[in-house]
XYZ file of C-alpha atoms in Angstrom:
152
model
C 169.086 -56.045 0.904
C 172.325 -57.563 0.238
C 170.916 -60.310 -1.864
C 169.017 -57.785 -4.142
C 171.937 -55.349 -4.437
C 174.235 -58.542 -5.442
C 171.682 -59.461 -7.897
C 171.434 -55.935 -9.342
C 175.332 -55.762 -9.739
C 175.494 -59.350 -11.134
C 172.727 -58.460 -13.846
C 174.543 -55.397 -14.749
C 177.772 -57.299 -15.305
C 175.797 -59.864 -17.374
C 174.143 -56.970 -19.488
C 177.798 -55.321 -20.008
C 178.976 -58.845 -21.027
C 176.060 -59.377 -23.306
C 176.519 -55.838 -24.877
C 180.367 -56.434 -25.127
C 179.738 -59.690 -27.171
C 177.291 -58.039 -29.500
C 179.453 -55.240 -30.125
C 182.465 -57.703 -30.651
C 180.303 -59.626 -33.200
C 179.366 -56.396 -35.114
C 182.725 -55.120 -35.793
C 184.964 -56.379 -38.513
C 187.400 -59.031 -37.184
C 191.103 -58.455 -37.440
C 193.100 -60.817 -39.748
C 193.419 -64.142 -37.762
C 190.878 -63.510 -35.230
C 187.998 -65.743 -34.494
C 184.698 -64.572 -33.793
C 184.214 -66.833 -30.560
C 187.068 -69.164 -29.566
C 186.631 -72.284 -27.542
C 188.746 -70.675 -24.841
C 186.165 -68.027 -24.512
C 183.451 -70.673 -23.634
C 185.836 -72.220 -21.080
C 186.649 -68.984 -19.338
C 183.218 -67.819 -19.239
C 182.038 -69.906 -16.181
C 184.999 -68.747 -14.434
C 184.546 -65.189 -15.141
C 180.887 -65.362 -13.945
C 182.125 -66.748 -10.536
C 184.558 -63.913 -10.070
C 181.862 -61.508 -11.280
C 179.442 -62.891 -8.460
C 182.396 -62.775 -6.092
C 183.001 -59.036 -6.803
C 179.375 -58.101 -6.895
C 178.784 -59.512 -3.354
C 182.215 -57.774 -2.005
C 181.194 -54.310 -3.773
C 177.602 -54.861 -2.432
C 178.845 -55.314 1.199
C 181.410 -52.804 1.201
C 179.620 -49.910 -0.709
C 176.037 -50.573 -1.442
C 174.635 -51.807 1.796
C 176.310 -49.129 3.883
C 175.136 -46.446 1.594
C 171.719 -47.576 1.836
C 171.616 -47.682 5.647
C 173.822 -44.567 6.051
C 171.534 -42.675 3.492
C 168.227 -43.516 5.328
C 169.689 -42.496 8.721
C 170.990 -39.336 7.144
C 167.600 -38.698 5.601
C 166.048 -38.871 8.964
C 168.530 -36.924 10.986
C 169.739 -34.251 8.560
C 166.488 -34.078 6.213
C 166.146 -34.353 2.518
C 165.256 -37.545 0.582
C 167.156 -40.710 1.516
C 167.904 -41.574 -2.138
C 169.711 -38.375 -2.524
C 171.949 -39.236 0.440
C 172.363 -42.876 -0.864
C 173.447 -41.556 -4.348
C 175.799 -39.088 -2.697
C 177.297 -41.876 -0.391
C 177.777 -44.459 -3.342
C 179.793 -41.740 -5.222
C 181.900 -41.248 -2.231
C 182.256 -44.990 -1.771
C 183.287 -45.498 -5.502
C 185.792 -42.528 -5.452
C 188.419 -45.174 -4.233
C 188.716 -46.451 -7.707
C 189.032 -43.116 -9.397
C 192.874 -43.162 -9.497
C 192.735 -46.476 -11.050
C 190.168 -46.249 -13.755
C 189.916 -42.611 -14.480
C 186.810 -40.211 -14.768
C 184.725 -41.918 -17.313
C 184.763 -45.381 -15.866
C 184.132 -43.653 -12.237
C 181.297 -42.088 -13.587
C 179.989 -45.753 -14.806
C 180.729 -47.397 -11.619
C 178.940 -44.512 -9.749
C 175.887 -44.916 -11.854
C 176.020 -48.847 -11.495
C 176.233 -48.508 -7.773
C 173.404 -45.890 -7.713
C 170.973 -48.195 -9.386
C 171.781 -50.997 -6.830
C 171.606 -48.570 -4.130
C 167.913 -47.483 -5.583
C 166.822 -51.056 -5.847
C 168.170 -52.368 -2.761
C 166.080 -49.667 -0.747
C 162.916 -51.511 -1.701
C 164.328 -54.979 -0.860
C 162.281 -55.185 2.167
C 159.068 -55.179 -0.122
C 160.239 -58.650 -1.788
C 161.626 -57.229 -4.742
C 164.277 -60.165 -5.048
C 161.979 -62.167 -7.603
C 160.749 -59.077 -9.448
C 164.394 -58.021 -9.980
C 165.351 -61.497 -10.985
C 162.897 -62.050 -13.392
C 162.830 -58.452 -15.048
C 166.581 -58.319 -14.920
C 166.796 -61.648 -16.703
C 164.392 -60.404 -19.137
C 166.355 -57.195 -19.928
C 169.631 -59.216 -20.381
C 167.871 -61.648 -22.789
C 166.172 -58.811 -24.862
C 169.366 -56.866 -25.141
C 171.140 -59.953 -26.366
C 168.122 -61.009 -28.652
C 167.946 -57.290 -30.264
C 171.817 -57.527 -30.657
C 171.538 -60.908 -32.546
C 168.727 -59.391 -34.519
C 170.768 -56.380 -35.405
C 173.873 -58.402 -36.498
C 171.801 -60.793 -38.587
C 170.450 -57.777 -40.680
C 173.655 -56.116 -41.390
């Protein structure tokens, strides 16, 4: 379960990085600004290492307990376990609310909710499926962004 939720959070970070790069390429550069600098290419592997560490930490601290407690609450109290898991990920992500504000808290809640939803099915061997289809989604978003930027 932990591997799948870390993978989902890491793929979400990769998708955000690709969309940020595509958005950065589609806007007009400011005077003296380069499109992609060499420093960006050097910092990218370091960023990915920190993103993986952050995904593992958040997954272990918020997503995995939300999945386990949501299933237990669904059995004891009643209701669908996914509803409890979404509620618990929202409660777990409320810690960042004072730091980032409402809008980014909702984004974090959505990302953690998706990770909890996919992690529920981790026992069914979803790691390879998530890896393949998540990579396809990231590459498709980047490819469509490049096509869109080339046709402007």
